[in-house]
Coordinates of C-alpha atoms in Angstrom, one line a residue:
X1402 CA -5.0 -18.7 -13.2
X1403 CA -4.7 -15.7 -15.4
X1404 CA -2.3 -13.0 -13.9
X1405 CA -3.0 -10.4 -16.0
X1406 CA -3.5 -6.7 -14.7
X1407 CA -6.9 -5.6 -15.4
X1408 CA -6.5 -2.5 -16.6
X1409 CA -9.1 0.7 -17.4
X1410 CA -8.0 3.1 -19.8
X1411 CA -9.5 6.8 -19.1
X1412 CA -9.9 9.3 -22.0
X1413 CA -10.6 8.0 -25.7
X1414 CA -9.1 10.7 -27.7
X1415 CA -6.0 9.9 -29.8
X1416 CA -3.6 9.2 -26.8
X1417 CA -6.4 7.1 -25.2
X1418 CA -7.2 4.7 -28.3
X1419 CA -3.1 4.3 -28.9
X1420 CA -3.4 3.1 -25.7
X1421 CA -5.8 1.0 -25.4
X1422 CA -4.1 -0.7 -28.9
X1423 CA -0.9 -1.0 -27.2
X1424 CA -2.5 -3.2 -24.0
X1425 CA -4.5 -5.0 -26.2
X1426 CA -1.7 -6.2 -29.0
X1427 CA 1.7 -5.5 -27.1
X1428 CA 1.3 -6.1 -23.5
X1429 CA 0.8 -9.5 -23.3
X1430 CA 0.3 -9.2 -19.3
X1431 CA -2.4 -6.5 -19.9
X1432 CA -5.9 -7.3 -20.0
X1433 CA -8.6 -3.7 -20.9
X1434 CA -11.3 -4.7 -19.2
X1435 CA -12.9 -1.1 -19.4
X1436 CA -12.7 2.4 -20.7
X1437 CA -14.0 5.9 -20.0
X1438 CA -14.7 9.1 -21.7
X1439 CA -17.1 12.3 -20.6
X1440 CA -17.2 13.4 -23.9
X1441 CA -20.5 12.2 -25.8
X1442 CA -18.7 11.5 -29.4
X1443 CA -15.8 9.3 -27.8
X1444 CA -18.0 7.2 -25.4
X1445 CA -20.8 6.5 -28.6
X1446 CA -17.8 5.5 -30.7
X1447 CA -16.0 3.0 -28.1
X1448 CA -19.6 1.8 -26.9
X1449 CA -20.5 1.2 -31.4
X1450 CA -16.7 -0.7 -31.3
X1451 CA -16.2 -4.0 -32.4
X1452 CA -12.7 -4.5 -31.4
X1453 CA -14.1 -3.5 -28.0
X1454 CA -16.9 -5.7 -28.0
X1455 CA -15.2 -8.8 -28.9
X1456 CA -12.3 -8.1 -26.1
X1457 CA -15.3 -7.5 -23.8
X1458 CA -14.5 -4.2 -23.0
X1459 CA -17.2 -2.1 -21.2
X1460 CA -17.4 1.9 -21.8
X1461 CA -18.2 4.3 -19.3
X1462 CA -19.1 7.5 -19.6
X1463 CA -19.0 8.3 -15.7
X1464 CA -15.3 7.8 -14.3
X1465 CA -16.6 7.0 -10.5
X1466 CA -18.3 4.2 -12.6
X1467 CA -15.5 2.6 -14.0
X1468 CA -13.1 3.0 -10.6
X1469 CA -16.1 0.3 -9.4
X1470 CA -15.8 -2.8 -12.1
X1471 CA -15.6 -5.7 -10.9
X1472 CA -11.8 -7.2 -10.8
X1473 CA -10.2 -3.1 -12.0
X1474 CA -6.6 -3.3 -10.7
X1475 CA -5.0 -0.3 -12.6
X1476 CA -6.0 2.7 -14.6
X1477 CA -4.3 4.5 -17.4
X1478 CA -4.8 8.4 -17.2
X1479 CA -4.9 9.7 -20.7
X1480 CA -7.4 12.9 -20.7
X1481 CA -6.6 16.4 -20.3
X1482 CA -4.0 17.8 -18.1
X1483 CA -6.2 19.8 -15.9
X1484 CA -8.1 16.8 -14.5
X1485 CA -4.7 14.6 -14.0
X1486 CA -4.5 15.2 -10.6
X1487 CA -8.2 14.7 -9.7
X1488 CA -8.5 11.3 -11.4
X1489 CA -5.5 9.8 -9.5
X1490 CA -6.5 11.1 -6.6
X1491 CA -9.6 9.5 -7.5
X1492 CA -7.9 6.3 -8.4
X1493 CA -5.5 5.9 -5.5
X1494 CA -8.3 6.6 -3.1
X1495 CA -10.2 3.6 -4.2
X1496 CA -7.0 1.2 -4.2
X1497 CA -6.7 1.2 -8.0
X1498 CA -3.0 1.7 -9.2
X1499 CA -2.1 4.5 -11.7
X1500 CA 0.0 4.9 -15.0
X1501 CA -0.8 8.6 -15.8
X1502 CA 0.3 11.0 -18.6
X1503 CA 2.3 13.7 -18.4
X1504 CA 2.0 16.1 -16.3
X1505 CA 0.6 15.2 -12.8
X1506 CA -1.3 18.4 -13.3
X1507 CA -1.0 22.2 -14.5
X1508 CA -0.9 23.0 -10.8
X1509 CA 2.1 22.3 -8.4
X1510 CA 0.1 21.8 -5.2
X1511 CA -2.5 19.4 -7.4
X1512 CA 0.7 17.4 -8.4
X1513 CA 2.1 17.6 -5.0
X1514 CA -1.0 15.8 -3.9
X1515 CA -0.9 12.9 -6.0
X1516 CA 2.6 12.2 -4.4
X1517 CA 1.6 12.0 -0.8
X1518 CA -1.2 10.5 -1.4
X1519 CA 0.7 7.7 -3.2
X1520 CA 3.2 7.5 -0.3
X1521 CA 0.1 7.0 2.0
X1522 CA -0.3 3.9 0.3
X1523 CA 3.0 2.1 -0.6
X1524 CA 1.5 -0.9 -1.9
X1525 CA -0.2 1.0 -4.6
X1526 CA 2.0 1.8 -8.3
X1527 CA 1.7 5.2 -9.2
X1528 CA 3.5 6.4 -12.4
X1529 CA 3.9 9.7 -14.5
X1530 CA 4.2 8.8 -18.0
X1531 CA 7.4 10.2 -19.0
X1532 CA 7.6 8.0 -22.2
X1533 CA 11.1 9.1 -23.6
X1534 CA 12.9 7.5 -20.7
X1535 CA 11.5 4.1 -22.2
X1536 CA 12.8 5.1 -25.3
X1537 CA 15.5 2.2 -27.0
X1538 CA 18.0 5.5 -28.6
X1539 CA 17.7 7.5 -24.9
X1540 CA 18.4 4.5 -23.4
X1541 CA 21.3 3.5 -25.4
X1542 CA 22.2 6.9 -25.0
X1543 CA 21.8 6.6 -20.6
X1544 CA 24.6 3.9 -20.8
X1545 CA 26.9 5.4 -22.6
X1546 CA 26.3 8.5 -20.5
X1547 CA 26.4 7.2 -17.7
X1548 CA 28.0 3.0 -17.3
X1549 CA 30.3 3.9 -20.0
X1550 CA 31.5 7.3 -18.8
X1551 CA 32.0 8.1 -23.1
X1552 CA 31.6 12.1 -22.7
X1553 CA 33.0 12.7 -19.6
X1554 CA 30.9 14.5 -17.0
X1555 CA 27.9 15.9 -18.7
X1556 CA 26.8 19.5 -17.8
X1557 CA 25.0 20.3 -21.0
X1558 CA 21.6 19.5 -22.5
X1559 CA 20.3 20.9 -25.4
X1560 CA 16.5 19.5 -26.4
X1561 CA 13.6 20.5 -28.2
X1562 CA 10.0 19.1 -28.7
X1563 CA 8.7 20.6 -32.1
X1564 CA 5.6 19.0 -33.8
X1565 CA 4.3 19.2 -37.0
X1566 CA 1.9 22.3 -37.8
X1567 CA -1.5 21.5 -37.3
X1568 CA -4.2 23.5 -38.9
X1569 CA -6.8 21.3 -37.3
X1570 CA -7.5 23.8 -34.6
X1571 CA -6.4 20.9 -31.8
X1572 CA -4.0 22.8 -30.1
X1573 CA -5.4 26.1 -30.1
X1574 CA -8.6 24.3 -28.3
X1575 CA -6.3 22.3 -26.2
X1576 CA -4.5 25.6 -24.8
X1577 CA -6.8 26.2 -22.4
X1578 CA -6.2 23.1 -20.5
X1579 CA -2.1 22.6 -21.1
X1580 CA -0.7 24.7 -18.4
X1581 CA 1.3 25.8 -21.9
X1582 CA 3.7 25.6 -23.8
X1583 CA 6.3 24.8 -21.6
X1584 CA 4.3 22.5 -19.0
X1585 CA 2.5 20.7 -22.3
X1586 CA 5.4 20.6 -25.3
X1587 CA 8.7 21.0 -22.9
X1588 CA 7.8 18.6 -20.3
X1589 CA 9.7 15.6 -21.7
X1590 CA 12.7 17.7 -22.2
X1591 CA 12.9 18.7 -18.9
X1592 CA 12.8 15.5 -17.8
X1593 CA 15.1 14.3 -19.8
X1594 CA 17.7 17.4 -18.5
X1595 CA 17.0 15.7 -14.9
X1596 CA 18.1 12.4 -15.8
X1597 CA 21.0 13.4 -18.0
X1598 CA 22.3 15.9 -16.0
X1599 CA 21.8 13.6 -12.4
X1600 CA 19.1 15.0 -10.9
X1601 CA 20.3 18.7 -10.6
X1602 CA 18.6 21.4 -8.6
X1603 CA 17.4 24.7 -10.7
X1604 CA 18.5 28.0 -10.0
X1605 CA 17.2 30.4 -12.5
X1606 CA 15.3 30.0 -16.0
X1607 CA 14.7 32.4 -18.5
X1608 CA 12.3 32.1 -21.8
X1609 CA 11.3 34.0 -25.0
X1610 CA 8.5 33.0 -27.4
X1611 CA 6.6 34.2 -30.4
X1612 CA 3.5 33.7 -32.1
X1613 CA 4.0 32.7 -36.2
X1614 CA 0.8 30.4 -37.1
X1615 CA -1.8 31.1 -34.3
X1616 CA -2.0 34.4 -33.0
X1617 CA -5.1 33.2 -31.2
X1618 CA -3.2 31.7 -28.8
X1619 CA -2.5 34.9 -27.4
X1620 CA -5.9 35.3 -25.7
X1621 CA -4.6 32.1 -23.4
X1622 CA -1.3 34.2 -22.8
X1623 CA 0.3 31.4 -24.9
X1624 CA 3.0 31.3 -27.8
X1625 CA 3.7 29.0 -30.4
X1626 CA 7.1 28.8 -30.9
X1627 CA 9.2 29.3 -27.3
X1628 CA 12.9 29.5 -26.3
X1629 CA 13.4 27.9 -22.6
X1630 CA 17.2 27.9 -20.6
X1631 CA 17.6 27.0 -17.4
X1632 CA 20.9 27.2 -14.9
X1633 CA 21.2 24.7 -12.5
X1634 CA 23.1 24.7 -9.3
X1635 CA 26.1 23.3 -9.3
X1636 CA 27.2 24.7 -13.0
X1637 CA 25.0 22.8 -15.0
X1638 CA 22.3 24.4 -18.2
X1639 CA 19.7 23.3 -20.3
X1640 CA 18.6 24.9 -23.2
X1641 CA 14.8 23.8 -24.6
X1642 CA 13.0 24.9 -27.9
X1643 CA 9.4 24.1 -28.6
X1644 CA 7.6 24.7 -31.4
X1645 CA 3.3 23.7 -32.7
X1646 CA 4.6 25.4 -36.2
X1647 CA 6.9 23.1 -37.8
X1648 CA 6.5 22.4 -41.5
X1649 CA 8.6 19.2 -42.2
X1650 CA 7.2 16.7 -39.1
X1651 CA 7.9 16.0 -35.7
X1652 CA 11.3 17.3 -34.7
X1653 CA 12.6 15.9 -31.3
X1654 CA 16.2 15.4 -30.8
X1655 CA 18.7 15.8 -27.4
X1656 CA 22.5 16.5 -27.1
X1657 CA 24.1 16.1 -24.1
X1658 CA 27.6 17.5 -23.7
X1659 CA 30.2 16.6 -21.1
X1660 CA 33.9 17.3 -19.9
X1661 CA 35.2 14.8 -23.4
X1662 CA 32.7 14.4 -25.9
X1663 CA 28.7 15.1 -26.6
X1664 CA 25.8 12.1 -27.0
X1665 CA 23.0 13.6 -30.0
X1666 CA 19.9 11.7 -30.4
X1667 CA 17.7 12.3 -33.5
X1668 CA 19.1 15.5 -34.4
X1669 CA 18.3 14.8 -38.2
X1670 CA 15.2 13.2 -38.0
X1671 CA 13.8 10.6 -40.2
X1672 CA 10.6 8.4 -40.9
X1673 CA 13.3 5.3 -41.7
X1674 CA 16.0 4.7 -43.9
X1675 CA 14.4 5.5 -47.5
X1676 CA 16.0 8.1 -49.1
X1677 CA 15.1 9.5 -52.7
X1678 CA 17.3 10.7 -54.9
X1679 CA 16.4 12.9 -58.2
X1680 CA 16.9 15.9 -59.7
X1681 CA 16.0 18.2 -56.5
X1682 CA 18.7 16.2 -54.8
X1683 CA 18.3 13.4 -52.2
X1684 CA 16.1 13.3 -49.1
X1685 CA 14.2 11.0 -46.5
X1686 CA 10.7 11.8 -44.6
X1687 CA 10.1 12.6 -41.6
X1688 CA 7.5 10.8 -38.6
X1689 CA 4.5 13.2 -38.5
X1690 CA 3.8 13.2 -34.8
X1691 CA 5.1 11.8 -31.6
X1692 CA 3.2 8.6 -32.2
X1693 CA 5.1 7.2 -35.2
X1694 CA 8.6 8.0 -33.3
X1695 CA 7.5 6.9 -30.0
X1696 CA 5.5 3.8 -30.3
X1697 CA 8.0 1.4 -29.3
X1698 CA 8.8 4.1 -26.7
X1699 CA 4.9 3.4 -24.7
X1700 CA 4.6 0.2 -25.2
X1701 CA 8.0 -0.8 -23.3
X1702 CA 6.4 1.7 -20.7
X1703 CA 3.3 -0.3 -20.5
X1704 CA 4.8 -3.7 -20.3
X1705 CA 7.6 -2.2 -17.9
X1706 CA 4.5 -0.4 -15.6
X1707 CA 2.7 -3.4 -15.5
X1708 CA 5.4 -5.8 -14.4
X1709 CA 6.4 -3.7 -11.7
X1710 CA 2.4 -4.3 -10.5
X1711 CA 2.0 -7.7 -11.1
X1712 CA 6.0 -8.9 -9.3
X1713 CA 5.3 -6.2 -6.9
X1714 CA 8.6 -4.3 -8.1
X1715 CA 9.4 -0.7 -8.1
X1716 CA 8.0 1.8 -11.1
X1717 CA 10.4 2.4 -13.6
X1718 CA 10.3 6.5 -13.0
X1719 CA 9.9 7.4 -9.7
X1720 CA 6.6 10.1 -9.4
X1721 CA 8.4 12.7 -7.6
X1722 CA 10.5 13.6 -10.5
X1723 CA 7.3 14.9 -12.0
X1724 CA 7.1 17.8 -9.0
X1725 CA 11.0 19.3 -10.7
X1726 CA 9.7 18.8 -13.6
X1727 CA 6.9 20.8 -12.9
X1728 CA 8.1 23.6 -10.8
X1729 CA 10.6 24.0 -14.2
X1730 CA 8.1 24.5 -16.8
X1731 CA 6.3 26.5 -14.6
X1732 CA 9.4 28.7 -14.0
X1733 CA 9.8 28.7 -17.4
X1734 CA 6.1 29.6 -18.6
X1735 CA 6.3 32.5 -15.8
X1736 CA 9.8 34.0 -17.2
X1737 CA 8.0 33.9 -21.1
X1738 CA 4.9 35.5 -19.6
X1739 CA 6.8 38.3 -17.4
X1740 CA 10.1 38.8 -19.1
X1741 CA 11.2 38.0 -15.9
X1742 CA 14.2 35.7 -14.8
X1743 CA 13.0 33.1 -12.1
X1744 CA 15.2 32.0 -9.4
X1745 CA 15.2 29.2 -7.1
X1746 CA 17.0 28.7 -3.6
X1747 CA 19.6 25.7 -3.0
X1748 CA 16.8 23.4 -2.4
X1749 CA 14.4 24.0 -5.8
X1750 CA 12.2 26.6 -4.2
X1751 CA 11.1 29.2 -6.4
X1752 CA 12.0 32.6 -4.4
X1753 CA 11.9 35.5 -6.7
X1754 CA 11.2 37.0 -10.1
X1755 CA 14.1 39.7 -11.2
X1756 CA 13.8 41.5 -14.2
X1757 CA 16.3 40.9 -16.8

């Protein structure tokens, strides 16, 4: 009797290909028995595919469509945030269970949505994909954090998300559709100040940002290059920097500092252990995107989503951390838009904007 989830992977840009590789070659309890794309190019190219074709993988170009294959047990959300909320809705309504990328949406009463409509129906798995916490180094980094006590009690996060410059145009296209900078680049940092920190409740965020490579962001009221803190209740701050302008590669390191010591993950980031040495001196490369230092990362997400489906176990990241998540990087894209600092009551409700 084969076991394995049958899973339909929606959205065939970059993300959605990676993917679709990743349940196909390193989920060996994964089976992609469809995909979907509205977008003619991507649906022409996975319909023309031979990899597809010989794993017998039917393309759709209407989502509704591929919700109604025979056997579909799970989908893997991987467009654009502004339809996030919509397709799991879409999803969960027909009894299909969801893994889907970060964020839930660029709207908090979207997002807030998805979550009761998941806790309407307990037996489905519903997931936001916050990949770093499947990371092997933040993992590491969780029990010596946390089981081993090593730095104390932490009350610091410092984090930043900074990719490589792109000159392709993608992210100035994209910035319609992000929610952005905050909600798209910060996301993952803000989650991982919620888990390192234990869950703490905001109380005020401030942000600065500028615009260095693409002042045609500005017409989306977006920066490229943005300064986030945020003070929690109880003592507790996060500081985030995010950057689309960075020359080197894709620079994403964390430090947490507690009461005795400090935790720093990738703070000089590298492509492996190469180094040259000549007459300029010695140095190593660097990943050029999230992909190369984060593989590892999704497919231990996959494989971790779709045991908790097929034993019937509970999702690795529970999908109302998404909603904190959110209501920060709004806060924060609302303080860089205003010049504002945003407050939130003892419960995480946003109350009021004061100028600074």
């Amino acid at each position: 009797m084969d076991r394995r989830l049958k899973i339909g992977v929606v959205g065939l840009g970059r993300m959605g290909k990676r993917h679709v590789h990743t349940l196909l070659y390193r989920t060996p309890r994964a089976q992609v028995v469809a995909v979907c794309s509205t977008t003619p190019h991507e649906i022409a190219w996975a319909k023309e595919n031979e990899e597809y074709k010989e794993f017998g993988i039917e393309a759709y170009s209407d989502y509704n469509e591929m919700l109604s294959h025979p056997g579909l047990q799970a989908v893997w959300i991987s467009t654009s945030t502004d339809v996030h909320a919509s397709q799991s809705l879409a999803a969960i309504e027909k009894g299909v269970h969801v893994l889907c990328e970060k964020p839930l949406s660029t709207d908090l009463e979207e997002a807030q949505s998805v979550v009761d409509a998941a806790k309407d129906k307990p037996s489905l798995k519903v997931m936001a994909g916050f990949s770093r916490r499947f990371d092997a180094s933040y993992r590491d980094t969780s029990e010596k954090v946390f089981a081993q006590q090593a730095i104390g009690s932490p009350f610091m996060v410092r984090s930043n998300t900074c990719d490589l410059r792109d000159d392709s145009g993608f992210f100035v296209q994209y910035a319609s559709r992000n929610g952005g900078i905050f909600v798209d680049c910060a996301i993952h940092d803000i989650d991982l100040s919620l888990w390192f920190l234990g869950n703490p409740v905001p109380k005020a965020c401030w942000a600065a940002g500028t615009l260095q490579h693409h002042p045609e962001l500005k017409d989306f009221s977006d920066v490229d290059n943005a300064v986030g803190i945020v003070e929690f209740w109880g003592g507790k701050i996060a500081y985030f920097y995010c950057s689309r302008t960075q020359a080197h590669g894709h620079d994403v390191c964390t430090e947490i500092t507690g009461t005795e010591g400090k935790v720093m993950v990738n703070v000089v980031p590298r492509k492996n252990n190469v180094v040259l040495a000549d007459k300029l001196g010695m140095r190593h490369e660097v990943q050029p995107e999230y992909w190369e230092r984060f593989e590892d990362a999704f497919a231990r997400e996959a494989n971790e989503f779709v045991d908790a489906v097929v034993n019937d176990g509970v999702v690795p990241v529970p999908l109302e951390t998404g909603i904190t998540v959110m209501k920060i990087g709004r806060g924060l894209q609302q303080a860089l838009l205003t010049g504002e600092v945003v407050r939130f009551d003892e419960r995480g409700e946003q109350v009021q904007a004061s100028r600074l």
